[in-house]
mmCIF file of C-alpha atoms in Angstrom:
data_model
loop_
_atom_site.group_PDB
_atom_site.id
_atom_site.type_symbol
_atom_site.label_atom_id
_atom_site.label_comp_id
_atom_site.label_asym_id
_atom_site.label_seq_id
_atom_site.Cartn_x
_atom_site.Cartn_y
_atom_site.Cartn_z
ATOM 1 C CA MET B 652 19.966 81.374 37.353
ATOM 2 C CA ILE B 653 21.447 83.973 35.022
ATOM 3 C CA LYS B 654 24.905 84.887 36.236
ATOM 4 C CA LYS B 655 25.256 88.628 36.615
ATOM 5 C CA THR B 656 28.592 89.379 35.111
ATOM 6 C CA ARG B 657 30.434 92.460 34.042
ATOM 7 C CA GLU B 658 32.750 90.650 31.702
ATOM 8 C CA ARG B 659 31.671 90.994 28.117
ATOM 9 C CA VAL B 660 30.665 87.744 26.539
ATOM 10 C CA SER B 661 32.312 87.239 23.153
ATOM 11 C CA PRO B 662 30.188 88.386 20.191
ATOM 12 C CA SER B 663 30.506 84.962 18.549
ATOM 13 C CA VAL B 664 28.863 83.369 21.599
ATOM 14 C CA ILE B 665 26.043 85.914 21.421
ATOM 15 C CA ARG B 666 25.554 85.171 17.717
ATOM 16 C CA ARG B 667 25.168 81.483 18.471
ATOM 17 C CA LEU B 668 22.416 82.044 21.040
ATOM 18 C CA PRO B 669 19.654 82.750 18.479
ATOM 19 C CA ARG B 670 20.691 79.563 16.659
ATOM 20 C CA TYR B 671 20.365 77.533 19.845
ATOM 21 C CA ARG B 672 17.001 79.096 20.402
ATOM 22 C CA ARG B 673 15.885 78.286 16.858
ATOM 23 C CA ARG B 674 16.791 74.631 17.373
ATOM 24 C CA LEU B 675 15.106 74.583 20.785
ATOM 25 C CA THR B 676 11.931 75.972 19.183
ATOM 26 C CA GLU B 677 11.966 73.067 16.735
ATOM 27 C CA LEU B 678 12.547 70.529 19.524
ATOM 28 C CA ARG B 679 9.766 72.031 21.610
ATOM 29 C CA ASP B 680 7.399 71.964 18.642
ATOM 30 C CA ARG B 681 8.201 68.276 18.218
ATOM 31 C CA GLY B 682 7.383 67.612 21.852
ATOM 32 C CA VAL B 683 10.960 66.828 22.947
ATOM 33 C CA THR B 684 11.303 67.606 26.665
ATOM 34 C CA ARG B 685 14.965 66.916 27.355
ATOM 35 C CA ILE B 686 18.167 66.721 25.346
ATOM 36 C CA SER B 687 21.818 65.909 26.001
ATOM 37 C CA SER B 688 24.546 68.310 24.926
ATOM 38 C CA LYS B 689 25.676 65.537 22.554
ATOM 39 C CA GLU B 690 22.284 65.474 20.825
ATOM 40 C CA LEU B 691 22.158 69.266 20.832
ATOM 41 C CA SER B 692 25.579 69.127 19.198
ATOM 42 C CA GLN B 693 24.300 66.834 16.442
ATOM 43 C CA ILE B 694 21.439 69.116 15.488
ATOM 44 C CA THR B 695 23.275 72.429 15.820
ATOM 45 C CA GLY B 696 26.579 71.362 14.311
ATOM 46 C CA PHE B 697 28.504 72.884 17.236
ATOM 47 C CA THR B 698 30.575 70.577 19.465
ATOM 48 C CA ALA B 699 29.078 69.485 22.772
ATOM 49 C CA SER B 700 31.926 71.147 24.636
ATOM 50 C CA GLN B 701 31.368 74.422 22.795
ATOM 51 C CA ILE B 702 27.677 74.345 23.693
ATOM 52 C CA ARG B 703 28.503 73.716 27.355
ATOM 53 C CA GLN B 704 31.104 76.493 27.303
ATOM 54 C CA ASP B 705 28.716 78.921 25.595
ATOM 55 C CA LEU B 706 25.958 78.308 28.118
ATOM 56 C CA ASN B 707 28.387 78.418 31.048
ATOM 57 C CA ASN B 708 28.957 82.078 30.227
ATOM 58 C CA PHE B 709 25.491 82.647 31.624
ATOM 59 C CA GLY B 710 25.551 80.245 34.529
ATOM 60 C CA GLY B 711 25.098 76.837 32.859
ATOM 61 C CA PHE B 712 21.752 75.104 32.712
ATOM 62 C CA GLY B 713 22.465 71.415 32.178
ATOM 63 C CA GLN B 714 22.592 68.679 34.762
ATOM 64 C CA GLN B 715 25.227 65.954 34.715
ATOM 65 C CA GLY B 716 23.655 62.754 33.390
ATOM 66 C CA TYR B 717 20.346 64.426 32.570
ATOM 67 C CA GLY B 718 21.214 66.964 29.914
ATOM 68 C CA TYR B 719 19.044 69.995 29.309
ATOM 69 C CA ASN B 720 15.365 70.522 29.907
ATOM 70 C CA VAL B 721 14.234 71.843 26.497
ATOM 71 C CA GLU B 722 11.468 74.166 27.713
ATOM 72 C CA ASP B 723 13.660 75.541 30.473
ATOM 73 C CA LEU B 724 16.662 76.129 28.224
ATOM 74 C CA TYR B 725 14.408 77.752 25.607
ATOM 75 C CA GLU B 726 13.112 80.158 28.245
ATOM 76 C CA GLN B 727 16.565 80.880 29.650
ATOM 77 C CA VAL B 728 18.170 81.553 26.278
ATOM 78 C CA GLY B 729 15.245 83.863 25.513
ATOM 79 C CA LYS B 730 15.832 85.684 28.794
ATOM 80 C CA ILE B 731 19.558 86.077 28.115
ATOM 81 C CA LEU B 732 18.715 87.626 24.743
ATOM 82 C CA GLY B 733 16.143 89.879 26.387
ATOM 83 C CA LEU B 734 13.155 88.358 24.590
ATOM 84 C CA ASP B 735 11.099 88.376 27.785
ATOM 85 C CA LYS B 736 10.806 92.156 27.437
ATOM 86 C CA GLU B 737 8.913 94.503 25.166
ATOM 87 C CA TYR B 738 10.638 96.969 22.887
ATOM 88 C CA ARG B 739 9.322 100.201 21.458
ATOM 89 C CA VAL B 740 10.344 100.327 17.838
ATOM 90 C CA ILE B 741 10.114 102.822 14.994
ATOM 91 C CA LEU B 742 10.867 102.306 11.315
ATOM 92 C CA ILE B 743 12.346 104.865 8.964
ATOM 93 C CA GLY B 744 12.018 104.459 5.203
ATOM 94 C CA LEU B 745 8.848 102.992 3.749
ATOM 95 C CA GLY B 746 10.166 101.481 0.530
ATOM 96 C CA ASN B 747 9.503 97.859 -0.363
ATOM 97 C CA LEU B 748 11.669 96.488 2.396
ATOM 98 C CA GLY B 749 10.275 98.937 4.954
ATOM 99 C CA GLN B 750 6.753 97.912 4.026
ATOM 100 C CA ALA B 751 7.614 94.236 4.307
ATOM 101 C CA ILE B 752 9.035 94.699 7.774
ATOM 102 C CA ALA B 753 6.215 96.979 8.915
ATOM 103 C CA ASN B 754 3.751 94.331 7.757
ATOM 104 C CA TYR B 755 5.644 91.418 9.249
ATOM 105 C CA THR B 756 3.492 91.043 12.346
ATOM 106 C CA TYR B 757 5.607 88.261 13.834
ATOM 107 C CA PHE B 758 8.108 90.715 15.278
ATOM 108 C CA ASN B 759 5.210 92.578 16.829
ATOM 109 C CA GLN B 760 3.870 89.388 18.392
ATOM 110 C CA ILE B 761 7.152 88.577 20.092
ATOM 111 C CA GLY B 762 7.502 92.001 21.695
ATOM 112 C CA PHE B 763 9.056 94.294 19.117
ATOM 113 C CA LYS B 764 6.237 96.814 18.732
ATOM 114 C CA ILE B 765 6.471 99.166 15.791
ATOM 115 C CA GLU B 766 4.911 102.383 17.109
ATOM 116 C CA GLY B 767 6.006 104.854 14.490
ATOM 117 C CA ILE B 768 6.840 104.879 10.798
ATOM 118 C CA PHE B 769 8.641 107.782 9.127
ATOM 119 C CA ASP B 770 9.336 108.678 5.522
ATOM 120 C CA VAL B 771 10.251 111.775 3.534
ATOM 121 C CA SER B 772 7.934 111.176 0.598
ATOM 122 C CA PRO B 773 4.697 113.204 0.569
ATOM 123 C CA GLN B 774 3.148 110.261 -1.277
ATOM 124 C CA VAL B 775 3.362 107.985 1.758
ATOM 125 C CA VAL B 776 3.265 110.437 4.681
ATOM 126 C CA GLY B 777 -0.226 110.270 6.179
ATOM 127 C CA ARG B 778 -0.922 106.765 4.862
ATOM 128 C CA ARG B 779 -1.566 103.959 7.332
ATOM 129 C CA VAL B 780 0.462 100.760 7.427
ATOM 130 C CA ASN B 781 -0.727 98.084 9.824
ATOM 131 C CA ASP B 782 -2.811 100.772 11.487
ATOM 132 C CA ILE B 783 0.224 102.972 12.079
ATOM 133 C CA LYS B 784 0.153 106.421 10.541
ATOM 134 C CA VAL B 785 3.215 107.262 8.467
ATOM 135 C CA GLN B 786 4.783 110.469 9.791
ATOM 136 C CA ASP B 787 6.976 113.061 8.132
ATOM 137 C CA TYR B 788 10.663 112.304 8.632
ATOM 138 C CA ARG B 789 11.223 115.966 9.531
ATOM 139 C CA ASP B 790 9.206 115.368 12.710
ATOM 140 C CA LEU B 791 11.425 112.483 13.879
ATOM 141 C CA SER B 792 13.634 114.514 16.257
ATOM 142 C CA ALA B 793 10.621 116.028 17.996
ATOM 143 C CA TYR B 794 8.942 112.613 18.174
ATOM 144 C CA LEU B 795 12.034 111.111 19.813
ATOM 145 C CA LYS B 796 11.971 113.863 22.439
ATOM 146 C CA ARG B 797 8.398 112.962 23.368
ATOM 147 C CA ASN B 798 8.769 109.161 23.099
ATOM 148 C CA LYS B 799 11.300 106.799 24.651
ATOM 149 C CA ILE B 800 12.123 104.538 21.721
ATOM 150 C CA ASP B 801 14.289 101.450 22.140
ATOM 151 C CA ILE B 802 15.031 100.438 18.560
ATOM 152 C CA GLY B 803 15.084 102.276 15.231
ATOM 153 C CA ILE B 804 14.895 100.252 12.033
ATOM 154 C CA ILE B 805 16.598 101.910 9.060
ATOM 155 C CA THR B 806 15.162 100.830 5.712
ATOM 156 C CA THR B 807 16.065 103.970 3.786
ATOM 157 C CA ASN B 808 18.432 104.078 0.848
ATOM 158 C CA ARG B 809 22.188 104.109 1.335
ATOM 159 C CA ASP B 810 22.525 107.880 0.967
ATOM 160 C CA SER B 811 20.135 108.790 3.780
ATOM 161 C CA ALA B 812 21.058 106.083 6.256
ATOM 162 C CA GLN B 813 23.872 107.860 8.140
ATOM 163 C CA GLU B 814 21.795 110.989 8.680
ATOM 164 C CA VAL B 815 18.925 108.874 9.984
ATOM 165 C CA ALA B 816 21.328 107.011 12.291
ATOM 166 C CA ASP B 817 22.580 110.360 13.653
ATOM 167 C CA THR B 818 19.034 111.549 14.344
ATOM 168 C CA LEU B 819 18.170 108.265 16.063
ATOM 169 C CA SER B 820 21.345 108.367 18.165
ATOM 170 C CA LYS B 821 20.716 111.966 19.255
ATOM 171 C CA GLY B 822 17.145 110.910 20.044
ATOM 172 C CA ASN B 823 18.521 108.306 22.484
ATOM 173 C CA VAL B 824 17.403 105.093 20.868
ATOM 174 C CA LYS B 825 19.262 102.141 22.384
ATOM 175 C CA GLY B 826 19.716 100.171 19.204
ATOM 176 C CA ILE B 827 19.624 100.476 15.436
ATOM 177 C CA TRP B 828 18.668 97.669 13.059
ATOM 178 C CA ASN B 829 20.165 98.759 9.772
ATOM 179 C CA PHE B 830 19.112 97.374 6.385
ATOM 180 C CA ALA B 831 20.804 100.029 4.253
ATOM 181 C CA SER B 832 23.830 98.805 2.357
ATOM 182 C CA ILE B 833 26.316 101.009 4.181
ATOM 183 C CA ASP B 834 28.506 100.777 7.284
ATOM 184 C CA LEU B 835 27.133 103.280 9.771
ATOM 185 C CA ASN B 836 28.960 105.186 12.488
ATOM 186 C CA VAL B 837 27.063 105.298 15.758
ATOM 187 C CA PRO B 838 28.075 106.360 19.279
ATOM 188 C CA GLU B 839 29.084 103.625 21.705
ATOM 189 C CA HIS B 840 25.855 103.741 23.704
ATOM 190 C CA VAL B 841 23.875 102.721 20.619
ATOM 191 C CA ALA B 842 23.874 99.039 19.656
ATOM 192 C CA LEU B 843 24.097 98.493 15.913
ATOM 193 C CA GLU B 844 23.052 95.385 14.034
ATOM 194 C CA ASN B 845 23.198 95.221 10.254
ATOM 195 C CA VAL B 846 21.335 93.128 7.722
ATOM 196 C CA HIS B 847 23.322 93.546 4.536
ATOM 197 C CA LEU B 848 21.203 91.663 2.020
ATOM 198 C CA SER B 849 23.587 92.393 -0.857
ATOM 199 C CA ASP B 850 26.553 90.983 1.074
ATOM 200 C CA SER B 851 24.615 87.795 1.594
ATOM 201 C CA LEU B 852 23.599 87.537 -2.064
ATOM 202 C CA TYR B 853 27.167 88.217 -3.251
ATOM 203 C CA THR B 854 28.500 85.488 -0.963
ATOM 204 C CA LEU B 855 25.949 83.118 -2.462
ATOM 205 C CA ALA B 856 27.035 84.123 -5.979
ATOM 206 C CA TYR B 857 30.614 83.220 -5.088
ATOM 207 C CA TYR B 858 29.661 79.732 -3.937
ATOM 208 C CA VAL B 859 27.290 79.180 -6.863
ATOM 209 C CA ASN B 860 30.303 79.732 -9.134
ATOM 210 C CA GLN B 861 32.582 77.501 -7.057
ATOM 211 C CA ASN B 862 30.144 74.619 -7.343
ATOM 212 C CA GLN B 863 30.104 74.643 -11.095
ATOM 213 C CA MET F 546 44.893 88.352 -12.899
ATOM 214 C CA ILE F 547 42.656 86.007 -10.905
ATOM 215 C CA LYS F 548 44.703 83.066 -9.686
ATOM 216 C CA LYS F 549 43.024 79.805 -10.635
ATOM 217 C CA THR F 550 43.280 77.695 -7.563
ATOM 218 C CA ARG F 551 41.719 74.499 -6.364
ATOM 219 C CA GLU F 552 42.335 75.215 -2.691
ATOM 220 C CA ARG F 553 39.240 76.395 -0.946
ATOM 221 C CA VAL F 554 39.454 79.944 0.294
ATOM 222 C CA SER F 555 38.301 80.258 3.904
ATOM 223 C CA PRO F 556 34.618 81.264 4.292
ATOM 224 C CA SER F 557 35.587 84.204 6.506
ATOM 225 C CA VAL F 558 37.687 85.626 3.653
ATOM 226 C CA ILE F 559 34.734 85.229 1.275
ATOM 227 C CA ARG F 560 32.438 87.001 3.745
ATOM 228 C CA ARG F 561 34.809 89.963 3.875
ATOM 229 C CA LEU F 562 34.833 90.410 0.093
ATOM 230 C CA PRO F 563 31.365 92.010 -0.107
ATOM 231 C CA ARG F 564 32.437 94.430 2.636
ATOM 232 C CA TYR F 565 35.531 95.426 0.700
ATOM 233 C CA ARG F 566 33.345 95.916 -2.323
ATOM 234 C CA ARG F 567 30.890 98.078 -0.369
ATOM 235 C CA ARG F 568 33.724 100.316 0.797
ATOM 236 C CA LEU F 569 35.192 100.469 -2.703
ATOM 237 C CA THR F 570 31.773 101.537 -4.036
ATOM 238 C CA GLU F 571 31.773 104.421 -1.566
ATOM 239 C CA LEU F 572 35.330 105.424 -2.510
ATOM 240 C CA ARG F 573 34.488 105.272 -6.204
ATOM 241 C CA ASP F 574 31.369 107.378 -5.663
ATOM 242 C CA ARG F 575 33.546 109.959 -3.888
ATOM 243 C CA GLY F 576 35.935 110.048 -6.842
ATOM 244 C CA VAL F 577 38.881 108.414 -5.049
ATOM 245 C CA THR F 578 41.082 106.695 -7.646
ATOM 246 C CA ARG F 579 43.734 105.019 -5.527
ATOM 247 C CA ILE F 580 44.099 103.879 -1.931
ATOM 248 C CA SER F 581 46.814 102.320 0.235
ATOM 249 C CA SER F 582 46.111 99.168 2.212
ATOM 250 C CA LYS F 583 46.643 101.316 5.321
ATOM 251 C CA GLU F 584 43.829 103.683 4.297
ATOM 252 C CA LEU F 585 41.673 100.731 3.278
ATOM 253 C CA SER F 586 42.349 99.338 6.734
ATOM 254 C CA GLN F 587 41.163 102.553 8.407
ATOM 255 C CA ILE F 588 37.829 102.560 6.600
ATOM 256 C CA THR F 589 37.123 98.838 6.758
ATOM 257 C CA GLY F 590 38.357 98.184 10.293
ATOM 258 C CA PHE F 591 40.420 95.208 9.116
ATOM 259 C CA THR F 592 44.217 95.333 9.514
ATOM 260 C CA ALA F 593 46.289 96.239 6.444
ATOM 261 C CA SER F 594 48.025 92.863 6.615
ATOM 262 C CA GLN F 595 44.705 91.031 6.709
ATOM 263 C CA ILE F 596 43.507 92.935 3.654
ATOM 264 C CA ARG F 597 46.715 92.071 1.782
ATOM 265 C CA GLN F 598 46.419 88.437 2.846
ATOM 266 C CA ASP F 599 42.762 88.264 1.851
ATOM 267 C CA LEU F 600 43.410 89.667 -1.607
ATOM 268 C CA ASN F 601 46.514 87.505 -2.079
ATOM 269 C CA ASN F 602 44.195 84.478 -2.027
ATOM 270 C CA PHE F 603 43.084 85.615 -5.464
ATOM 271 C CA GLY F 604 46.385 86.807 -6.856
ATOM 272 C CA GLY F 605 46.934 90.143 -5.134
ATOM 273 C CA PHE F 606 46.145 93.422 -6.821
ATOM 274 C CA GLY F 607 48.199 96.070 -5.061
ATOM 275 C CA GLN F 608 51.488 97.566 -6.118
ATOM 276 C CA GLN F 609 54.275 98.266 -3.650
ATOM 277 C CA GLY F 610 54.382 102.009 -2.962
ATOM 278 C CA TYR F 611 51.264 102.721 -5.008
ATOM 279 C CA GLY F 612 48.533 100.855 -3.191
ATOM 280 C CA TYR F 613 45.371 99.819 -4.965
ATOM 281 C CA ASN F 614 43.637 101.296 -7.958
ATOM 282 C CA VAL F 615 40.080 101.728 -6.637
ATOM 283 C CA GLU F 616 38.226 101.132 -9.912
ATOM 284 C CA ASP F 617 40.380 98.132 -10.746
ATOM 285 C CA LEU F 618 40.059 96.543 -7.306
ATOM 286 C CA TYR F 619 36.304 97.156 -7.378
ATOM 287 C CA GLU F 620 36.062 95.323 -10.700
ATOM 288 C CA GLN F 621 38.316 92.471 -9.575
ATOM 289 C CA VAL F 622 36.489 91.877 -6.298
ATOM 290 C CA GLY F 623 33.240 91.866 -8.261
ATOM 291 C CA LYS F 624 34.695 89.283 -10.645
ATOM 292 C CA ILE F 625 35.873 87.056 -7.804
ATOM 293 C CA LEU F 626 32.367 87.126 -6.368
ATOM 294 C CA GLY F 627 30.922 86.357 -9.790
ATOM 295 C CA LEU F 628 29.081 89.672 -10.131
ATOM 296 C CA ASP F 629 30.187 89.999 -13.756
ATOM 297 C CA LYS F 630 27.694 87.259 -14.650
ATOM 298 C CA GLU F 631 23.933 86.984 -14.877
ATOM 299 C CA TYR F 632 21.913 84.628 -12.742
ATOM 300 C CA ARG F 633 18.502 83.145 -13.413
ATOM 301 C CA VAL F 634 16.537 83.379 -10.209
ATOM 302 C CA ILE F 635 13.155 82.223 -8.975
ATOM 303 C CA LEU F 636 11.358 83.127 -5.767
ATOM 304 C CA ILE F 637 9.100 80.852 -3.748
ATOM 305 C CA GLY F 638 6.655 82.291 -1.226
ATOM 306 C CA LEU F 639 4.937 85.567 -1.950
ATOM 307 C CA GLY F 640 4.278 86.812 1.555
ATOM 308 C CA ASN F 641 5.374 90.282 2.650
ATOM 309 C CA LEU F 642 9.036 89.487 2.494
ATOM 310 C CA GLY F 643 8.701 87.692 -0.839
ATOM 311 C CA GLN F 644 6.900 90.695 -2.278
ATOM 312 C CA ALA F 645 9.568 93.048 -0.995
ATOM 313 C CA ILE F 646 12.318 91.045 -2.609
ATOM 314 C CA ALA F 647 10.405 90.524 -5.855
ATOM 315 C CA ASN F 648 9.870 94.276 -6.026
ATOM 316 C CA TYR F 649 13.432 95.166 -5.112
ATOM 317 C CA THR F 650 14.623 95.893 -8.628
ATOM 318 C CA TYR F 651 18.210 96.574 -7.560
ATOM 319 C CA PHE F 652 19.062 92.869 -7.519
ATOM 320 C CA ASN F 653 17.611 92.628 -11.004
ATOM 321 C CA GLN F 654 19.758 95.523 -12.215
ATOM 322 C CA ILE F 655 22.977 93.915 -11.006
ATOM 323 C CA GLY F 656 22.320 90.616 -12.754
ATOM 324 C CA PHE F 657 20.102 88.562 -10.481
ATOM 325 C CA LYS F 658 17.043 88.233 -12.711
ATOM 326 C CA ILE F 659 13.889 86.946 -11.069
ATOM 327 C CA GLU F 660 12.199 84.939 -13.824
ATOM 328 C CA GLY F 661 9.628 83.020 -11.863
ATOM 329 C CA ILE F 662 7.573 83.456 -8.716
ATOM 330 C CA PHE F 663 5.741 80.563 -7.054
ATOM 331 C CA ASP F 664 3.191 80.355 -4.283
ATOM 332 C CA VAL F 665 0.595 77.893 -3.022
ATOM 333 C CA SER F 666 -2.170 80.383 -2.348
ATOM 334 C CA PRO F 667 -4.928 80.586 -4.998
ATOM 335 C CA GLN F 668 -5.276 84.253 -4.020
ATOM 336 C CA VAL F 669 -1.899 85.163 -5.435
ATOM 337 C CA VAL F 670 -1.358 82.546 -8.162
ATOM 338 C CA GLY F 671 -2.000 84.257 -11.485
ATOM 339 C CA ARG F 672 -1.276 87.746 -10.176
ATOM 340 C CA ARG F 673 1.590 89.719 -11.639
ATOM 341 C CA VAL F 674 4.444 91.113 -9.573
ATOM 342 C CA ASN F 675 6.946 93.299 -11.380
ATOM 343 C CA ASP F 676 5.533 91.915 -14.614
ATOM 344 C CA ILE F 677 6.203 88.326 -13.565
ATOM 345 C CA LYS F 678 3.216 86.030 -13.377
ATOM 346 C CA VAL F 679 2.891 84.154 -10.093
ATOM 347 C CA GLN F 680 2.766 80.407 -10.754
ATOM 348 C CA ASP F 681 1.319 77.549 -8.766
ATOM 349 C CA TYR F 682 3.903 75.973 -6.479
ATOM 350 C CA ARG F 683 2.756 72.533 -7.641
ATOM 351 C CA ASP F 684 4.194 73.335 -11.068
ATOM 352 C CA LEU F 685 7.667 74.096 -9.703
ATOM 353 C CA SER F 686 9.234 70.670 -10.396
ATOM 354 C CA ALA F 687 8.051 70.711 -14.003
ATOM 355 C CA TYR F 688 9.235 74.309 -14.412
ATOM 356 C CA LEU F 689 12.701 73.393 -13.147
ATOM 357 C CA LYS F 690 12.887 70.590 -15.715
ATOM 358 C CA ARG F 691 12.229 73.064 -18.519
ATOM 359 C CA ASN F 692 14.354 75.937 -17.154
ATOM 360 C CA LYS F 693 17.955 76.025 -15.980
ATOM 361 C CA ILE F 694 17.676 78.084 -12.816
ATOM 362 C CA ASP F 695 20.733 79.231 -10.884
ATOM 363 C CA ILE F 696 19.290 80.500 -7.625
ATOM 364 C CA GLY F 697 16.082 79.836 -5.708
ATOM 365 C CA ILE F 698 14.975 82.342 -3.078
ATOM 366 C CA ILE F 699 12.929 80.814 -0.256
ATOM 367 C CA THR F 700 10.588 83.289 1.410
ATOM 368 C CA THR F 701 8.007 80.771 2.601
ATOM 369 C CA ASN F 702 7.174 80.102 6.221
ATOM 370 C CA ARG F 703 9.347 77.876 8.376
ATOM 371 C CA ASP F 704 7.185 74.773 7.936
ATOM 372 C CA SER F 705 7.353 74.688 4.133
ATOM 373 C CA ALA F 706 10.967 75.700 3.660
ATOM 374 C CA GLN F 707 12.639 72.267 3.773
ATOM 375 C CA GLU F 708 10.211 70.806 1.240
ATOM 376 C CA VAL F 709 10.834 73.756 -1.074
ATOM 377 C CA ALA F 710 14.590 73.337 -0.632
ATOM 378 C CA ASP F 711 14.270 69.634 -1.578
ATOM 379 C CA THR F 712 12.305 70.500 -4.716
ATOM 380 C CA LEU F 713 14.838 73.158 -5.704
ATOM 381 C CA SER F 714 17.763 70.787 -5.095
ATOM 382 C CA LYS F 715 16.171 68.028 -7.164
ATOM 383 C CA GLY F 716 15.505 70.646 -9.831
ATOM 384 C CA ASN F 717 19.254 71.359 -10.016
ATOM 385 C CA VAL F 718 19.417 74.929 -8.806
ATOM 386 C CA LYS F 719 22.983 75.866 -7.921
ATOM 387 C CA GLY F 720 22.213 77.958 -4.885
ATOM 388 C CA ILE F 721 19.472 78.695 -2.374
ATOM 389 C CA TRP F 722 18.971 82.032 -0.663
ATOM 390 C CA ASN F 723 16.933 81.157 2.398
ATOM 391 C CA PHE F 724 14.922 83.687 4.410
ATOM 392 C CA ALA F 725 12.860 81.156 6.382
ATOM 393 C CA SER F 726 13.801 80.925 10.042
ATOM 394 C CA ILE F 727 15.026 77.333 9.874
ATOM 395 C CA ASP F 728 18.310 75.540 9.227
ATOM 396 C CA LEU F 729 17.887 73.718 5.920
ATOM 397 C CA ASN F 730 19.551 70.518 4.774
ATOM 398 C CA VAL F 731 20.721 70.662 1.167
ATOM 399 C CA PRO F 732 22.987 68.389 -0.895
ATOM 400 C CA GLU F 733 26.611 69.399 -1.236
ATOM 401 C CA HIS F 734 26.283 70.605 -4.827
ATOM 402 C CA VAL F 735 23.799 73.266 -3.748
ATOM 403 C CA ALA F 736 25.200 76.438 -2.153
ATOM 404 C CA LEU F 737 23.112 77.673 0.753
ATOM 405 C CA GLU F 738 23.062 81.180 2.149
ATOM 406 C CA ASN F 739 20.726 82.165 4.957
ATOM 407 C CA VAL F 740 19.274 85.483 6.003
ATOM 408 C CA HIS F 741 17.897 84.835 9.459
ATOM 409 C CA LEU F 742 16.210 88.127 10.289
ATOM 410 C CA SER F 743 15.079 86.939 13.721
ATOM 411 C CA ASP F 744 18.615 85.934 14.688
ATOM 412 C CA SER F 745 19.765 89.419 13.813
ATOM 413 C CA LEU F 746 16.973 91.085 15.779
ATOM 414 C CA TYR F 747 17.582 88.857 18.819
ATOM 415 C CA THR F 748 21.281 89.721 18.772
ATOM 416 C CA LEU F 749 20.328 93.397 18.712
ATOM 417 C CA ALA F 750 17.969 92.856 21.666
ATOM 418 C CA TYR F 751 20.860 91.361 23.635
ATOM 419 C CA TYR F 752 23.077 94.375 23.057
ATOM 420 C CA VAL F 753 20.268 96.853 23.676
ATOM 421 C CA ASN F 754 19.955 95.300 27.136
ATOM 422 C CA GLN F 755 23.715 95.294 27.751
ATOM 423 C CA ASN F 756 23.921 99.010 27.036
ATOM 424 C CA GLN F 757 21.388 99.956 29.671
#
């Protein structure tokens, strides 16, 4: 049912898909089997017409007078996002955040398999995290030649992040998940997604002050 | 120089402020002392007129023909965000992510002081993390009565997050930084900022598949 289309779907639509999926997970967990776009609107905060429009980008899944089948829509949204596949993932930078993500087995369970961990520090190289041996960062290029890696997670400090991104891009990863507090430059064939924790905290600080 | 205004500034403007600040940090580190809005546009990717408009919400800081003083603008943007203040912070949920954040001393250095850590598990209650003793979650309400806390960080699992948010709201925190993969309901006087790591990863998965 997924419409094969060459037109690019707007990034704001794509960003809403994980939110739909999150809500569908909750509905599914509660045993809800079907839902109208109106009800979906109430729990997501998006208008019913926006939801219909968003989903129509991918073929549309509702049925007039019936609404959406929760399980089906959950599966379809997952498919659109590519969550029915497995991804080979490596992580670079084993600081606190890197350790947290390497130990967060949930991502592993849903198909994002961390296969390699790299760091520059002799204190951590050779250690095992979640049964994965930490490798020397200087071996990353060679590793990427031998292994087809889909996603590189950057959890290094700000100063090293661009160099790591360059190495990953040359090593033909398809996407970079960046946690370093810097805007990276990557070639067009590499998808880049940032988690800027500081930006989020600063935004919160602003609103904390507004509410006083 | 900050215009005192009762009008609400649009959330998208607020979300751009941390990005401006990030770029200004980089400029400052490189020793750049002044910058035109055109140059600022080139490095941020926003148009020069948008930058001027954004900053005019708070009084405007540029000078015709001179541009912006980097150090000054950096300070002012920080002030607008409220980064010239200190915040009393507690963290609830000492899983991997909670540990990472509790150990991430950078937030502490810039004024977000974690003063309390709470968890339900007897295995971690009583332990010390970064010299902060982990307290029993059941004592949180009483703790919030004795201590004026600004920000609560939720790093529990999805199922506990709403209950924690309710306790924090009743305990008069001013803001919640939520890492649990759920959309929380909080009263209007509590600012809520989410970091949905899964949403970010799913968005990346989508683009990784588009680029193939």
